[in-house]
Amino acid sequence: MQNLWSAKIQYLKGVGPANAAKLAKMGIFTVGQLLEHYPRRYEDRSKLKLIAELTDGEYESFRATVTNISELKSHSRLKIVKITVRDSSGIAHLTWFNQSYIKNKYQLGMELILYGKIQRRMGIVEVNKPDVEAADNNSQGSGRIVPVYPATEDMPQWQLRSLIQQALQIYEGSGMHEHDETLPCEIVTQYNLLARQQALTNIHFPPTMETLSQARRRLVFEELYLLQCGLAYLKHKIKSACQGIKHAPDSSLTAKVQTHLPFTLTNDQRKTLQEIKADMEDLTPMQRMIQGDVGSGKTVIAAIALAKTVENGFQGALMAPTEILAEQHYHTLARLLAPHGIRLAVLTGKLTRKVRSEALQHIKDGLIDIVVGTHALIQADVEFKHLGLVVTDEQHRFGVRQRALLEAKGRRPDVLIMTATPIPRTMALTVYGDLDVSVIRELPPGRQPIATYARGKNRRDRVYAFAAEQIKAGRQVYVVCPLVDESEKIEAQSAVKLFDELTATFFHNIPCGLLHGKMKSQEKESVMSAFACNELKALIATTVIEVGVNVPNATVMIIEGAERFGLAQLHQLRGRVGRGKHKSFCILISDSTNEETMERLKIMTQVSDGFVLAEKDLLLRGPGQFFGTSQHGMPDLKIADIIRDTDILLEARRAAQQTVCTPAYLNTVWRSLENWFGAKFNMVFCR
């Protein structure tokens, strides 16, 4: 079976270089990839109607006989082929544009089965570019449930169906499918699943909707089961086979850092800290993620954990995705830890060669206790003397390989991952199922709720007049827009244009800053520092300020083109205000009339809980944005939908946990895992 599954697509009849190139555009290079190119929807053509019964505006099937074939030319030299067909109830006209070959494809008297969108004009039925098959043809497209595949314009549906039908016939006739079961027999029986060969046949060409449902359940279960097996195995491997650093219980340094915090920890913070300390004091390497809303105090928890590793004679590292965020973390940690004798350094790409060289030597010699940096931390010349704890902030911005490179600079260091993007439960069970998760839902005392409003562009003047009043009252303002420069293709405010507009009107004679990703690092830092020090009163920026900027005096967040952001990103941006003692506001500006957009903005004005927003965002936008394979090392899901398939996900998870605890089951699944993960297998399982 493996030979057929991995056979190049040219193995099939009718696939020459041209068709192979078309299939390659769709990511199909082998017979196995073709068989796993699942339909995106189905058309029920099993119910044939009489022409007189066809409904205007609906996609329907009917059977009729060819009575006339003609070709016309329009004034614009457009060639129009018209075929008239008839049944016992009436006639219908079929039309094709600039497809002259059609007139030679069918003959008078030929009986056809037709499917398309029905248009009734003056009592006459017309169908433009219908799907057509000879009534005596046994093709999979006539008189039954027909699959519709994701495809490019130059790869017609009938051709894809024909190739998949051919591949299935070879697969079924070879007898190889008898040895192709990817799941342990006990799992198939226990969860009442179809055999894999049955499922593959019926997912493509189901005789009934019931068999389609059974086939989909089997393939969704298989996909989620293999994902869960991979995650469960990774977690089991770390817990059972790896010996890491065993930190001692807290002593004087950790106690001092915790005692001298300028505030009291919330209940969620204390609970998370206890979980982290318990992990660090265990011999098994910690693999824990803290997920907490914007401003929930994750960095403080990381600071105490870093102090604990230093107290035990080790070094700590904190990696952030941007220089701005790394600098802010450095200053925050220095404020909390340096007074207790903990030595810190920052390592980013902007350091001079001399400063960087000195820092690297001090890190190697153990003269630096905690290093905060960007991707610069994972470069080959960065060596630690004794790395005990690795903290990654905004982890979704780093790939698996980047995080693994940092961890590899120590001998099984403890790993703490932080994210300010609340993760829905189904995502936590899939993408992050190999991690222990701590959740901080409580916000620290004093954080005021942020009043959020959605406004059309007809209210922009009033919005900016209000912002100017806030500035006059001593506050500061963020203005965020989706683009840096104007674009002819996308109608959205650009940061550069908006900066010029506002400084000439509402913010005239008000110190303003411009910040975007195309600026040099030193320019960005200079602008952000000036804003943080209250030298600049308004900051017009792109989403580079989405994470990591802490300006308690900022009370207004204006987001232009709010329709271009998802709920999670809007919430991240909103979290830049509301950090001080003054009431704060977030104003979403959009003229979109799209129903989904309007619903998304309405939700923002009503919901402030990031976890609730994350669930709603998942429902509105789907899981695609969460499943970037570079982020977690897992293959993309081809058929499962973690929103609609939650029940199957939970079943698959139970089955996977049973498998990982049963060596015989795991041996059965191992080859399936290797095939499913493909090129990512070694990266994920053998690191």
XYZ file of C-alpha atoms in Angstrom:
687
model
C 0.000 0.000 0.000
C 2.805 2.369 0.887
C 4.106 2.156 -2.695
C 0.751 3.171 -4.157
C 0.207 5.835 -1.521
C 3.563 7.484 -2.229
C 3.460 6.871 -6.001
C 3.840 10.023 -8.073
C 0.599 11.386 -9.467
C 1.776 10.583 -13.031
C 1.135 6.937 -12.082
C -2.514 7.588 -13.015
C -3.731 7.513 -16.620
C -4.425 10.945 -18.020
C -1.876 12.711 -15.830
C 0.841 14.035 -18.084
C 3.224 16.916 -17.340
C 0.506 19.556 -17.862
C -2.020 18.003 -15.480
C 0.713 17.130 -12.989
C 1.669 20.831 -12.898
C -1.971 21.812 -12.322
C -2.278 19.317 -9.459
C 1.032 20.511 -7.998
C -0.495 23.993 -7.628
C -3.053 22.356 -5.326
C -0.346 20.616 -3.279
C -1.030 17.199 -4.870
C 2.094 15.295 -5.916
C 1.250 11.676 -5.006
C -1.695 9.291 -5.315
C -2.085 9.344 -1.542
C -2.350 13.142 -1.496
C -5.012 12.914 -4.203
C -7.056 10.412 -2.185
C -6.796 12.698 0.831
C -7.909 15.742 -1.161
C -11.334 15.724 0.445
C -14.446 17.446 -0.980
C -15.323 20.854 0.468
C -19.033 20.292 -0.139
C -21.500 17.964 -1.873
C -24.310 18.440 -4.372
C -27.258 16.080 -4.113
C -28.029 15.204 -7.728
C -29.800 11.981 -6.800
C -33.246 13.544 -7.234
C -33.958 14.264 -10.907
C -36.788 16.701 -11.635
C -38.906 17.369 -14.678
C -38.093 20.646 -16.447
C -41.484 22.052 -15.460
C -40.659 21.388 -11.779
C -37.306 23.225 -11.736
C -37.063 26.124 -9.256
C -35.708 29.519 -10.277
C -32.412 30.374 -8.563
C -31.762 26.845 -7.273
C -29.069 24.337 -8.274
C -30.976 21.277 -9.484
C -30.672 18.132 -11.621
C -32.856 17.039 -14.552
C -32.818 14.568 -17.432
C -33.551 15.653 -21.002
C -32.908 14.939 -24.700
C -30.961 17.176 -27.108
C -33.262 18.683 -29.762
C -31.176 21.520 -31.212
C -27.525 22.706 -31.281
C -26.446 26.134 -32.568
C -23.629 28.693 -32.324
C -24.114 32.467 -32.447
C -21.779 35.440 -32.500
C -22.564 38.546 -30.485
C -21.721 42.126 -31.535
C -18.601 41.894 -29.353
C -17.526 38.760 -31.248
C -18.412 36.559 -28.298
C -19.159 33.022 -29.449
C -22.292 31.597 -27.832
C -23.172 27.890 -28.017
C -26.837 27.112 -27.311
C -28.258 23.628 -26.881
C -31.986 23.053 -26.499
C -33.126 20.000 -24.538
C -36.605 18.596 -23.910
C -38.406 16.199 -21.616
C -42.086 15.263 -21.295
C -42.864 18.500 -19.415
C -41.116 21.194 -21.467
C -37.859 22.575 -22.887
C -34.717 24.206 -21.462
C -31.889 26.185 -23.077
C -28.263 25.479 -22.163
C -25.644 28.177 -22.851
C -21.836 28.305 -23.063
C -19.667 31.331 -23.899
C -16.479 31.073 -26.013
C -16.475 27.273 -25.847
C -17.046 26.299 -29.472
C -15.951 22.708 -28.896
C -19.190 22.110 -26.980
C -21.260 22.027 -30.210
C -19.286 18.973 -31.379
C -19.410 17.194 -28.038
C -23.137 16.396 -28.097
C -25.462 15.129 -30.844
C -29.175 15.426 -31.563
C -31.169 12.756 -29.764
C -28.552 12.271 -27.043
C -30.045 11.863 -23.579
C -28.253 13.909 -20.914
C -28.248 14.363 -17.163
C -27.791 18.058 -16.358
C -27.024 20.018 -13.211
C -26.742 23.767 -12.736
C -28.310 26.985 -11.493
C -31.820 27.356 -12.865
C -32.935 30.672 -14.345
C -36.543 31.195 -15.439
C -37.036 34.026 -17.935
C -40.477 34.642 -19.402
C -41.417 31.067 -18.521
C -38.381 29.606 -20.316
C -35.767 27.633 -18.348
C -32.148 28.634 -18.982
C -28.980 27.102 -17.514
C -25.555 28.678 -18.062
C -22.568 26.328 -18.284
C -24.271 23.305 -16.657
C -22.492 20.115 -15.621
C -23.430 17.619 -18.331
C -23.123 13.838 -18.555
C -24.523 11.252 -20.916
C -27.466 9.465 -19.296
C -25.921 6.064 -20.008
C -22.585 7.098 -18.493
C -21.696 5.417 -15.203
C -19.641 8.407 -14.092
C -19.744 9.426 -10.452
C -21.340 12.787 -11.354
C -24.762 11.697 -12.550
C -27.909 11.035 -10.586
C -26.275 10.870 -7.162
C -24.483 12.806 -4.430
C -21.574 14.539 -6.158
C -18.388 15.811 -4.473
C -17.137 19.352 -5.100
C -13.416 19.754 -4.436
C -11.147 22.693 -3.668
C -9.623 23.318 -7.096
C -7.931 25.851 -9.335
C -9.689 27.339 -12.361
C -7.702 25.218 -14.799
C -8.599 21.923 -13.072
C -12.302 21.181 -13.713
C -14.335 19.229 -11.173
C -15.149 16.391 -13.594
C -11.445 15.780 -14.159
C -10.667 15.686 -10.439
C -13.582 13.286 -9.861
C -12.359 11.072 -12.682
C -8.786 10.915 -11.337
C -9.948 10.212 -7.770
C -12.312 7.515 -9.018
C -9.416 5.912 -10.914
C -7.158 6.063 -7.849
C -9.858 4.506 -5.658
C -10.397 1.661 -8.130
C -6.654 0.888 -8.128
C -6.582 1.127 -4.335
C -9.570 -1.175 -3.878
C -8.506 -3.637 -6.575
C -4.941 -4.003 -5.337
C -5.918 -5.581 -2.035
C -3.403 -3.311 -0.338
C -6.141 -1.580 1.637
C -6.508 -4.729 3.739
C -3.176 -3.869 5.364
C -3.721 -0.140 5.424
C -5.640 0.333 8.675
C -4.119 3.272 10.536
C -5.943 2.624 13.811
C -5.666 -0.305 16.238
C -8.485 -2.801 15.601
C -9.659 -2.414 19.196
C -10.066 1.345 18.719
C -12.024 0.847 15.479
C -14.370 -1.595 17.235
C -14.667 0.363 20.488
C -15.650 3.602 18.738
C -17.767 1.913 16.021
C -15.746 3.299 13.106
C -15.785 2.359 9.427
C -12.751 0.601 7.960
C -10.396 3.087 6.329
C -11.011 1.843 2.778
C -14.786 2.195 3.216
C -14.345 5.663 4.614
C -12.139 6.820 1.730
C -14.569 5.505 -0.884
C -17.621 7.016 0.789
C -16.077 10.389 1.571
C -15.571 10.885 -2.172
C -18.580 9.099 -3.655
C -21.217 8.470 -0.969
C -24.368 6.597 -2.048
C -26.359 8.266 0.752
C -25.962 11.160 3.197
C -25.848 8.607 6.029
C -22.818 6.808 4.572
C -21.187 10.220 4.010
C -21.694 11.045 7.693
C -20.156 7.733 8.776
C -17.176 8.191 6.424
C -16.520 11.705 7.658
C -16.720 10.642 11.309
C -14.132 7.925 10.701
C -11.674 10.224 8.898
C -12.138 13.092 11.357
C -11.577 10.681 14.256
C -8.427 9.330 12.588
C -6.980 12.786 12.004
C -7.693 14.058 15.523
C -6.597 10.730 17.015
C -3.197 10.908 15.306
C -2.811 14.533 16.397
C -3.678 13.607 19.979
C -1.362 10.570 19.877
C 1.478 12.824 18.796
C 0.789 15.343 21.553
C 0.212 12.678 24.207
C 3.411 10.889 23.207
C 5.458 14.091 23.437
C 4.052 14.814 26.883
C 4.572 11.199 27.998
C 8.118 11.202 26.607
C 9.060 14.352 28.530
C 7.404 13.180 31.739
C 8.797 9.639 31.767
C 12.091 9.623 29.907
C 13.712 12.990 30.477
C 15.640 13.914 33.579
C 15.884 17.644 34.030
C 16.853 20.136 36.716
C 15.469 19.684 40.200
C 15.240 23.086 41.829
C 15.271 23.285 45.617
C 12.363 24.786 47.582
C 12.345 28.568 47.914
C 15.085 30.162 49.939
C 15.872 33.761 50.891
C 16.358 35.275 47.384
C 13.026 34.122 45.957
C 11.272 35.047 49.182
C 12.776 38.564 49.112
C 11.752 39.156 45.491
C 8.216 38.015 46.221
C 7.944 39.984 49.475
C 9.158 43.236 47.947
C 6.740 43.261 45.011
C 5.044 46.697 44.766
C 1.616 45.022 44.776
C -0.213 41.958 46.042
C -0.570 38.949 43.749
C -4.077 37.960 42.675
C -5.457 34.510 43.511
C -4.856 33.327 39.934
C -1.274 34.593 40.032
C -0.607 32.785 43.323
C -2.117 29.547 41.989
C -0.057 29.770 38.770
C 3.107 30.488 40.762
C 2.519 27.420 42.963
C 2.108 25.254 39.839
C 5.346 26.613 38.344
C 7.327 26.142 41.573
C 6.055 22.560 41.892
C 7.179 21.866 38.299
C 10.609 23.411 38.894
C 11.134 21.401 42.087
C 10.375 18.180 40.196
C 13.056 16.242 38.306
C 10.903 16.204 35.160
C 11.571 19.240 32.929
C 8.783 21.776 33.165
C 6.794 22.377 29.979
C 4.153 24.877 31.094
C 2.233 27.613 29.352
C 0.734 30.607 31.139
C -2.171 32.069 29.254
C -3.556 35.288 30.613
C -5.451 38.265 29.377
C -3.738 41.533 28.529
C -2.412 43.104 31.753
C -3.067 40.053 33.942
C 0.487 40.034 35.351
C 2.258 37.133 33.623
C 5.657 38.874 33.563
C 5.719 39.199 37.362
C 5.216 35.448 37.686
C 8.039 34.857 35.193
C 10.274 37.201 37.225
C 9.787 35.160 40.406
C 10.448 31.911 38.503
C 13.651 33.411 37.071
C 14.729 34.476 40.559
C 14.178 30.894 41.714
C 16.461 29.456 39.038
C 19.162 32.048 39.844
C 18.876 31.172 43.548
C 19.633 27.571 42.588
C 22.820 28.525 40.740
C 21.414 28.566 37.220
C 20.865 31.184 34.549
C 17.572 32.251 33.033
C 16.647 33.453 29.540
C 13.571 35.335 28.338
C 12.945 35.536 24.601
C 10.521 38.119 23.170
C 9.491 38.609 19.515
C 10.433 42.290 19.139
C 13.200 44.583 20.386
C 10.647 46.952 21.899
C 9.099 44.153 23.935
C 12.500 42.721 24.902
C 13.636 46.132 26.148
C 10.456 46.564 28.158
C 10.832 43.125 29.737
C 14.448 43.938 30.574
C 13.471 47.137 32.377
C 10.589 45.427 34.210
C 12.790 42.548 35.372
C 15.626 44.893 36.311
C 13.230 46.928 38.457
C 12.022 43.802 40.271
C 15.260 41.764 40.463
C 18.354 44.002 40.261
C 17.827 45.459 43.779
C 18.346 41.911 45.093
C 21.712 41.483 43.376
C 20.507 39.608 40.313
C 22.609 40.515 37.254
C 20.731 41.106 34.000
C 21.658 41.785 30.376
C 19.726 42.484 27.198
C 20.729 40.858 23.902
C 19.201 42.210 20.699
C 20.320 42.777 17.127
C 21.041 46.452 17.647
C 24.026 45.972 20.007
C 27.430 47.072 18.745
C 29.947 44.340 18.068
C 32.020 45.283 21.123
C 29.065 45.413 23.544
C 27.677 42.172 22.151
C 31.043 40.417 22.442
C 31.415 41.464 26.095
C 27.849 40.356 26.877
C 28.411 36.956 25.233
C 31.580 36.372 27.273
C 29.830 37.316 30.518
C 26.935 34.968 29.724
C 29.361 32.139 28.954
C 31.291 32.753 32.163
C 28.132 32.852 34.265
C 28.605 36.514 35.194
C 25.106 37.281 33.902
C 22.185 35.642 35.703
C 19.310 36.532 33.375
C 19.449 37.366 29.676
C 16.532 39.055 27.944
C 16.536 39.174 24.168
C 14.975 38.591 20.777
C 15.875 35.925 18.189
C 19.467 37.035 18.891
C 19.381 34.613 21.850
C 19.271 31.550 19.595
C 22.309 32.419 17.482
C 25.125 29.878 17.562
C 27.605 32.112 19.401
C 25.319 32.504 22.446
C 26.534 30.066 25.138
C 25.274 29.743 28.703
C 27.249 28.369 31.613
C 24.230 26.787 33.343
C 20.860 27.517 31.710
C 18.087 26.470 34.075
C 14.921 28.220 32.881
C 13.772 29.364 29.440
C 10.836 31.788 29.209
C 9.259 32.542 25.827
C 6.837 35.465 25.587
C 4.139 35.722 22.939
C 5.103 32.194 21.962
C 2.810 32.057 18.913
C 5.262 34.418 17.185
C 8.052 31.848 17.341
C 8.297 28.600 15.421
C 8.961 25.200 16.983
C 12.548 25.186 15.740
C 13.307 28.612 17.257
C 12.042 27.583 20.693
C 13.894 24.258 20.485
C 17.178 26.036 19.639
C 16.938 28.137 22.796
C 16.073 25.126 24.955
C 19.048 23.258 23.466
C 21.439 25.812 24.991
C 20.940 24.097 28.351
C 20.677 20.526 29.596
C 16.935 19.963 29.743
C 16.088 23.379 31.227
C 12.615 24.099 32.545
C 10.441 25.821 29.944
C 7.808 28.468 30.610
C 5.741 29.838 27.741
C 3.600 32.976 28.036
C 0.794 34.163 25.795
C -1.522 37.143 26.089
C -3.794 35.643 23.430
C -6.384 33.623 25.374
C -6.710 30.176 23.836
C -10.086 28.430 23.475
C -10.385 25.045 25.153
C -10.475 23.117 21.875
C -7.252 24.817 20.799
C -5.612 23.995 24.120
C -6.524 20.324 23.541
C -5.062 20.292 20.041
C -2.255 22.711 19.279
C -0.968 22.898 22.868
C -1.981 19.464 24.136
C 1.628 18.548 24.983
C 1.890 21.381 27.530
C 0.617 21.891 31.054
C -1.495 25.038 31.086
C -1.964 27.654 33.787
C -4.633 30.293 33.353
C -4.689 33.815 34.831
C -8.158 35.277 34.394
C -8.150 37.859 37.190
C -6.882 41.339 36.448
C -4.822 43.114 39.145
C -6.711 45.547 41.403
C -7.040 49.049 39.969
C -7.427 47.992 36.327
C -10.521 49.854 35.143
C -12.900 48.505 32.487
C -12.350 50.077 29.068
C -15.410 51.687 27.455
C -15.553 50.427 23.859
C -17.521 52.031 21.023
C -17.974 51.267 17.320
C -18.380 54.327 15.092
C -18.832 54.929 11.365
C -16.551 57.281 9.445
C -19.261 59.944 9.569
C -18.384 60.270 13.277
C -14.589 60.488 12.809
C -14.462 64.233 13.457
C -16.219 63.814 16.781
C -13.916 60.902 17.711
C -10.747 62.926 17.102
C -12.182 66.025 18.770
C -12.768 63.851 21.846
C -9.190 62.534 21.620
C -7.853 66.092 21.497
C -9.863 66.941 24.630
C -8.299 63.958 26.424
C -4.831 65.199 25.453
C -5.633 68.688 26.776
C -6.684 67.022 30.048
C -3.180 65.544 30.310
C -3.821 62.108 28.836
C -2.227 60.348 25.822
C -3.745 58.741 22.731
C -3.003 55.809 20.422
C -4.254 55.771 16.826
C -3.810 52.481 14.970
C -4.310 51.795 11.255
C -3.758 48.655 9.155
C -1.225 49.963 6.608
C 1.993 51.958 6.592
C 1.528 53.560 3.159
C -1.482 54.149 0.954
C -2.529 51.237 -1.211
C -4.610 51.384 -4.362
C -5.798 47.832 -3.736
C -6.882 48.209 -0.137
C -8.980 51.149 1.000
C -7.615 51.670 4.484
C -6.052 54.534 6.381
C -2.276 54.474 6.188
C -0.191 55.483 9.187
C 1.849 57.983 7.176
C -1.152 59.681 5.581
C -3.113 59.738 8.845
C -0.145 61.223 10.715
C 0.033 64.088 8.205
C -3.726 64.594 8.345
C -4.036 64.629 12.147
C -1.013 66.842 12.794
C -2.479 69.381 10.387
C -5.953 69.320 11.954
C -7.131 67.883 15.276
C -3.628 67.331 16.692
C -2.185 70.621 15.406
C 0.502 71.925 17.778
C 0.304 68.653 19.745
C 3.545 66.568 19.916
C 2.822 63.421 17.871
C 4.847 60.358 16.970
C 4.735 57.974 14.005
C 5.575 54.289 14.470
C 5.546 51.467 11.944
C 7.415 48.307 11.002
C 9.429 49.894 8.173
C 11.273 52.190 10.570
C 14.749 51.333 11.846
C 15.009 49.875 15.334
C 16.621 53.003 16.783
C 13.861 55.187 15.341
C 11.186 52.927 16.813
C 12.851 52.912 20.210
C 13.248 56.692 20.173
C 9.562 57.249 19.368
C 8.360 54.716 21.934
C 10.612 56.121 24.633
C 9.316 59.637 23.951
C 5.727 58.406 24.161
C 6.391 56.423 27.351
C 7.968 59.532 28.918
C 4.935 61.659 27.972
C 6.995 63.819 25.601
C 4.682 62.721 22.776
C 0.953 63.033 23.411
C -0.348 61.012 20.466
C 1.125 57.969 18.742
C -0.057 57.116 15.213
C 1.045 53.560 14.536
C 0.490 50.257 12.814
C 0.052 47.073 14.847
C 3.700 47.088 15.964
C 2.271 48.408 19.247
C -0.026 45.369 19.593
C 2.036 43.786 22.346
C 4.387 44.879 25.041
C 3.887 48.638 25.317
C 3.028 49.888 28.803
C 2.007 53.552 29.038
C -0.342 54.000 32.033
C -1.154 57.594 31.049
C -2.636 56.529 27.677
C -6.450 56.513 27.908
C -7.691 56.464 24.295
C -7.190 53.770 21.647
C -8.620 54.655 18.216
C -8.536 51.846 15.635
C -9.069 52.873 12.008
C -10.312 50.229 9.569
C -11.383 48.056 12.494
C -13.047 45.618 10.089
C -9.587 44.436 9.042
C -8.750 42.999 12.453
C -9.944 39.866 14.203
C -11.405 39.921 17.707
C -8.197 38.677 19.301
C -6.111 41.411 17.679
C -8.645 44.126 18.503
C -8.580 42.949 22.118
C -4.782 43.021 22.170
C -4.795 46.595 20.899
C -7.488 47.625 23.360
C -5.290 46.280 26.160
C -2.730 49.032 25.523
C -5.015 51.452 27.432
C -6.747 51.089 30.787
C -3.444 50.607 32.608
C -3.592 53.696 34.819
C -5.983 55.355 37.248
C -7.973 57.276 34.612
C -11.016 56.005 32.690
C -10.039 54.668 29.275
C -11.737 54.362 25.907
C -11.385 52.200 22.803
C -13.087 53.487 19.632
C -13.428 51.246 16.575
C -13.900 53.151 13.307
C -15.406 51.281 10.369
C -17.886 51.911 7.555
C -18.225 48.231 6.701
C -21.755 46.893 6.211
C -20.607 43.272 6.147
C -22.752 41.290 8.598
C -19.832 39.346 10.074
C -17.838 42.541 10.581
C -20.739 44.301 12.238
C -21.259 41.312 14.522
C -17.544 41.251 15.414
C -17.476 44.950 16.315
C -20.700 44.619 18.301
C -19.144 41.796 20.328
C -16.130 44.013 21.074
C -18.367 46.717 22.547
C -20.149 44.202 24.776
C -17.437 41.775 25.919
C -14.237 42.599 27.786
C -13.203 39.057 28.797
C -10.432 37.925 26.451
C -11.296 34.244 26.924
C -14.901 34.780 25.866
C -13.673 36.803 22.877
C -11.267 34.020 21.904
C -14.118 31.501 21.774
C -16.263 33.858 19.711
C -13.339 34.649 17.399
C -12.838 30.939 16.793
C -16.512 30.578 15.870
C -16.478 33.615 13.575
C -13.160 33.114 11.811
C -12.545 29.375 12.059
C -9.421 27.588 13.315
C -7.206 28.321 10.321
C -5.430 31.264 11.922
C -4.434 29.137 14.917
C -3.034 26.270 12.855
C 0.111 27.819 11.398
C 2.291 24.721 11.129
C 5.505 26.658 11.756
C 4.172 27.578 15.185
C 3.491 24.136 16.628
C 5.013 21.546 14.325
C 1.731 19.753 13.743
C 0.372 18.941 10.261
C -2.590 20.932 8.999
C -5.988 19.329 9.490
C -7.399 18.168 6.152
C -10.937 17.248 7.169
C -11.443 17.830 10.897
C -12.940 21.073 12.159
C -12.201 21.573 15.834
C -15.253 23.799 16.225
C -17.910 21.446 14.861
C -16.021 18.254 15.781
C -15.448 18.883 19.497
C -17.282 15.673 20.493
C -15.101 13.578 18.160
C -12.017 15.444 19.444
C -12.784 14.408 23.017
C -13.342 10.781 21.925
C -10.092 10.808 19.954
C -8.244 12.259 22.930
C -9.476 9.454 25.219
C -8.442 6.870 22.615
C -5.003 8.484 22.204
C -4.337 8.485 25.945
C -5.294 4.807 26.004
C -2.912 4.139 23.099
C 0.107 5.931 24.548
C -0.258 3.949 27.767
C -0.408 0.676 25.806
C 2.906 -0.146 24.038
C 1.236 -2.605 21.626
C -1.230 0.057 20.479
C 1.533 2.644 20.138
C 3.591 0.285 17.943
C 0.566 -0.124 15.650
C 0.103 3.628 15.388
C 3.767 4.585 15.021
C 3.914 4.117 11.220
C 0.642 6.010 10.866
C 2.112 8.872 12.876
C 5.226 8.883 10.706
C 3.156 8.994 7.511
C 0.767 11.662 8.811
C 3.456 13.996 10.147
C 5.616 13.462 7.052
C 8.725 15.649 6.918
C 7.884 17.141 10.320
C 8.125 13.761 12.083
C 11.798 13.926 13.071
C 11.557 17.581 14.076
C 8.626 16.906 16.403
C 9.424 13.472 17.857
C 13.176 13.071 17.688
C 14.370 16.382 19.100
